[in-house]
XYZ file of C-alpha atoms in Angstrom:
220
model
C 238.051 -34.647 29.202
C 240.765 -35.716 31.135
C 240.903 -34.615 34.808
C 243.738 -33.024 36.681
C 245.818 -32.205 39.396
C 245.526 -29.164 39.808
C 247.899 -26.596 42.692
C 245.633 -23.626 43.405
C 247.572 -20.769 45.299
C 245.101 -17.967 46.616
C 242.479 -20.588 46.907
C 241.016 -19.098 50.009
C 240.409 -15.449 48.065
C 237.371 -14.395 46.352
C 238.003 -15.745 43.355
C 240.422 -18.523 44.443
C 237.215 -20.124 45.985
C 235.199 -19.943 43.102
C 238.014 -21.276 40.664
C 238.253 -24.095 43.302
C 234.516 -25.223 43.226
C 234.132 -24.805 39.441
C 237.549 -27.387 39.086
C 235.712 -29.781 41.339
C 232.566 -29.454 39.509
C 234.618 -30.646 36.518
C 236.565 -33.688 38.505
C 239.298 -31.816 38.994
C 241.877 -32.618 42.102
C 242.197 -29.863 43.863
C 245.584 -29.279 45.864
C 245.377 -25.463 48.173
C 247.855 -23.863 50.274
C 246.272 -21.544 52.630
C 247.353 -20.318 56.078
C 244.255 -21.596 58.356
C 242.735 -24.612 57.374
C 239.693 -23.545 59.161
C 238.922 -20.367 56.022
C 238.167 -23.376 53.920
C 235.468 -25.687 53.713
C 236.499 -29.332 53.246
C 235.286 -31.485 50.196
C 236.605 -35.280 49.343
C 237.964 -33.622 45.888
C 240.474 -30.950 48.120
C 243.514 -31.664 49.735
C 244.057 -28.429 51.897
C 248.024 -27.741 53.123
C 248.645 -25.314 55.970
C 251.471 -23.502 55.021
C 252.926 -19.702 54.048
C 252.856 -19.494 49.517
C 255.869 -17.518 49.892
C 257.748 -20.463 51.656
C 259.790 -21.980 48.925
C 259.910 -24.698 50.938
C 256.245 -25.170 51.306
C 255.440 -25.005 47.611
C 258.182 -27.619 46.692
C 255.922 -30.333 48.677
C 252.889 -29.435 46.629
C 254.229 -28.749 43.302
C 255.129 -31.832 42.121
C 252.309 -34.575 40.633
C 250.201 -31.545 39.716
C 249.109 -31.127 35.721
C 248.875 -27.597 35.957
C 249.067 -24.445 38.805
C 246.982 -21.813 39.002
C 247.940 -18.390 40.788
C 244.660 -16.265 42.827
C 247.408 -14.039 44.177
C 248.155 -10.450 44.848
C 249.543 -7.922 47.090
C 246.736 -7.189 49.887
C 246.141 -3.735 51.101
C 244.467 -3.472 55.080
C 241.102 -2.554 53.300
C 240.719 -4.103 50.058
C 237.612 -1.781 48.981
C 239.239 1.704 49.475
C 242.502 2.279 46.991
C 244.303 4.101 49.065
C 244.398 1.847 51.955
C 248.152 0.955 53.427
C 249.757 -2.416 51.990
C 250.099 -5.427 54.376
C 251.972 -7.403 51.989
C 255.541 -6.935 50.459
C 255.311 -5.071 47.491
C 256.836 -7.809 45.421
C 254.908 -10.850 47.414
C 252.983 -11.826 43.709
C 256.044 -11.673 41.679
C 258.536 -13.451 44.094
C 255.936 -16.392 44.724
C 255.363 -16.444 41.010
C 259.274 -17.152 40.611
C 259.771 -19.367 42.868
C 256.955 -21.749 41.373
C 257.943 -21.210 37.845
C 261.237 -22.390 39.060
C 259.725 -25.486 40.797
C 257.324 -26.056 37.878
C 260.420 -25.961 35.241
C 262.062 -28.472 37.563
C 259.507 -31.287 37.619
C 258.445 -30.611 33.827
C 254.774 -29.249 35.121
C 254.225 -26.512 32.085
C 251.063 -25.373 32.164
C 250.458 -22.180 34.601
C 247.400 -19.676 34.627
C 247.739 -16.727 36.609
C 245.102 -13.905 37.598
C 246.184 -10.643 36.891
C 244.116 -7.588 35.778
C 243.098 -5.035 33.270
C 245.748 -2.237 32.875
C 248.307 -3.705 33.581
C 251.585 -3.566 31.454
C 250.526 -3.072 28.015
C 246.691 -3.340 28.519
C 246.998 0.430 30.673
C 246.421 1.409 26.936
C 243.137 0.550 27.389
C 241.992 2.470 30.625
C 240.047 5.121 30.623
C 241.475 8.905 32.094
C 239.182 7.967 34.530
C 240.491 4.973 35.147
C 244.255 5.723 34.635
C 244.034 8.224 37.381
C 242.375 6.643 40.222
C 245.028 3.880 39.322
C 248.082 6.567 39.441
C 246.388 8.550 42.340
C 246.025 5.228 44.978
C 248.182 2.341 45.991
C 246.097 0.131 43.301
C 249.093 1.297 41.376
C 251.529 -0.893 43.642
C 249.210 -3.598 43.154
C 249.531 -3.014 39.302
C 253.592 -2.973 39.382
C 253.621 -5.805 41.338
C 251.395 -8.049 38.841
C 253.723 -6.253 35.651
C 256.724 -7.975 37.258
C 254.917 -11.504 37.720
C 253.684 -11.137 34.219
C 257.629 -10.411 32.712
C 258.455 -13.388 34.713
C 256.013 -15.789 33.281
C 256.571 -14.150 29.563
C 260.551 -15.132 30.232
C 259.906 -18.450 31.557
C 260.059 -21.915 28.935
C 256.655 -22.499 30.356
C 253.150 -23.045 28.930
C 251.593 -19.699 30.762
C 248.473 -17.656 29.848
C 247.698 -14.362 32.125
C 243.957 -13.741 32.467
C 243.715 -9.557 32.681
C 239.992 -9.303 34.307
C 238.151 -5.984 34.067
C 236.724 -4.501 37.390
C 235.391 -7.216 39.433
C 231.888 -7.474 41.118
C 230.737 -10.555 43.413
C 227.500 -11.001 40.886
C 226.575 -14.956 40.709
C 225.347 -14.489 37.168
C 227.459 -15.945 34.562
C 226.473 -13.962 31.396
C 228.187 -13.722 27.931
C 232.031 -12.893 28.639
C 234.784 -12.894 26.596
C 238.125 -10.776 25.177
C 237.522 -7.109 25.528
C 239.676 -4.147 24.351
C 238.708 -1.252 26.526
C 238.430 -0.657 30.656
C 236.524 2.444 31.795
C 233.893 2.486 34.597
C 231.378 0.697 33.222
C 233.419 -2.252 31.785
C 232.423 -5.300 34.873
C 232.948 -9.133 35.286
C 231.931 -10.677 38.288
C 234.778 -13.018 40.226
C 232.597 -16.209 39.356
C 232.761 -15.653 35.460
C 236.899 -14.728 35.735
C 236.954 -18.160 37.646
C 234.957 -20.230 35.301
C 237.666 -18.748 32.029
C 240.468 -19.913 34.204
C 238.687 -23.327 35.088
C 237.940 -23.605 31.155
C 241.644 -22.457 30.342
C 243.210 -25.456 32.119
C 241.842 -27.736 29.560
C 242.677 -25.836 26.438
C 244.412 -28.650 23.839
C 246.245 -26.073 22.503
C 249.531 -24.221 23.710
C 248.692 -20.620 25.196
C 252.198 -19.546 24.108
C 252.395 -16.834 26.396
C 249.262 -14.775 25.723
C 247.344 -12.095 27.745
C 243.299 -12.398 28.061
C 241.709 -9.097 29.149
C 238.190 -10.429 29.689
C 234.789 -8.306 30.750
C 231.081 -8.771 30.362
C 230.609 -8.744 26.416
């Protein structure tokens, strides 16, 4: 297996942390952009750059030598665990960041891009539960899902090599148990942020083209 270069963005998040320590377990080279050096711990395999994601500026220093980028991002409410919490991000942060590095990628010829997204968005809200639907509809997770419907249109319009990985509802479990595609999202339907992190790590070394697809993936 050959090892990569690989731009993280969102590297100091939940699962941006795990999808970082799973690439280095592989010999990955691990390039993050993060806004305090000090959130991160340092390893010989990580190259850490201070700097704002939404800075075009910023990501056209890291972007080019990398084999692939992979995008941990998304619009930020001021308490993550309670949907109806107040946004402290733009409302299009995740799909303005996501064009600007599509446009940097298609520049220096770096195709392959993975980006977290999640279940029920665009046309997986199929899938949802009424449950689910309505807590979605009723709380600003639904700003959150509009913002991550625009990134996703972007990355289906781009020339690029890009696969969007549609987790179910996340938990912090360590356990890695049997995951895989899944075709429904109600209460019960769990991954934990480790196992979304080890897909995406696995992803990056796919030898075939991922031609655009969506992955909803959950506990199977």
């Amino acid at each position: 297996m050959k090892n990569r270069n690989l731009l993280i963005l969102g590297g100091s998040g939940a699962i941006g942390r795990k999808v970082t320590e799973y690439a280095v377990q592989r010999g990955h080279q691990v390039t993050l952009v993060v806004r305090n050096k000090n959130n991160v711990e340092p390893h010989e395999s990580v190259k850490v750059i201070e700097g704002d994601v939404s800075d075009y500026g910023v990501l056209a220093q890291v972007i080019p030598g990398q084999d692939a980028v992979i995008s941990c991002l998304g619009i930020k409410r001021k308490n993550g665990k309670n949907p109806w919490s107040s946004l402290v991000s733009p409302r299009n942060f995740t799909e303005q960041v996501t064009r600007n590095v599509l446009k940097l990628m298609e520049k220096y010829q770096i195709t392959r891009f993975i980006a977290v997204s999640s279940a029920g968005v665009g046309d997986s809200q199929k899938a949802m539960s009424f449950a689910m639907n309505s807590l979605v509809q009723l709380s600003n997770v639904k700003l959150s899902f509009a913002d991550l419907d625009k990134m996703e249109q972007a990355m289906r319009a781009s020339t690029l090599d890009t696969l969007v990985v549609r987790p179910v509802a996340l938990t912090d479990a360590e356990q890695l148990p049997s995951i895989g595609i899944v075709d429904k999202l109600d209460m019960s339907t769990t991954i934990s942020r480790a196992s979304v992190a080890l897909w995406i790590v696995d992803a990056v070394t796919r030898p075939e083209r991922f031609t655009h697809p969506t992955e909803m993936i959950g506990n199977i």
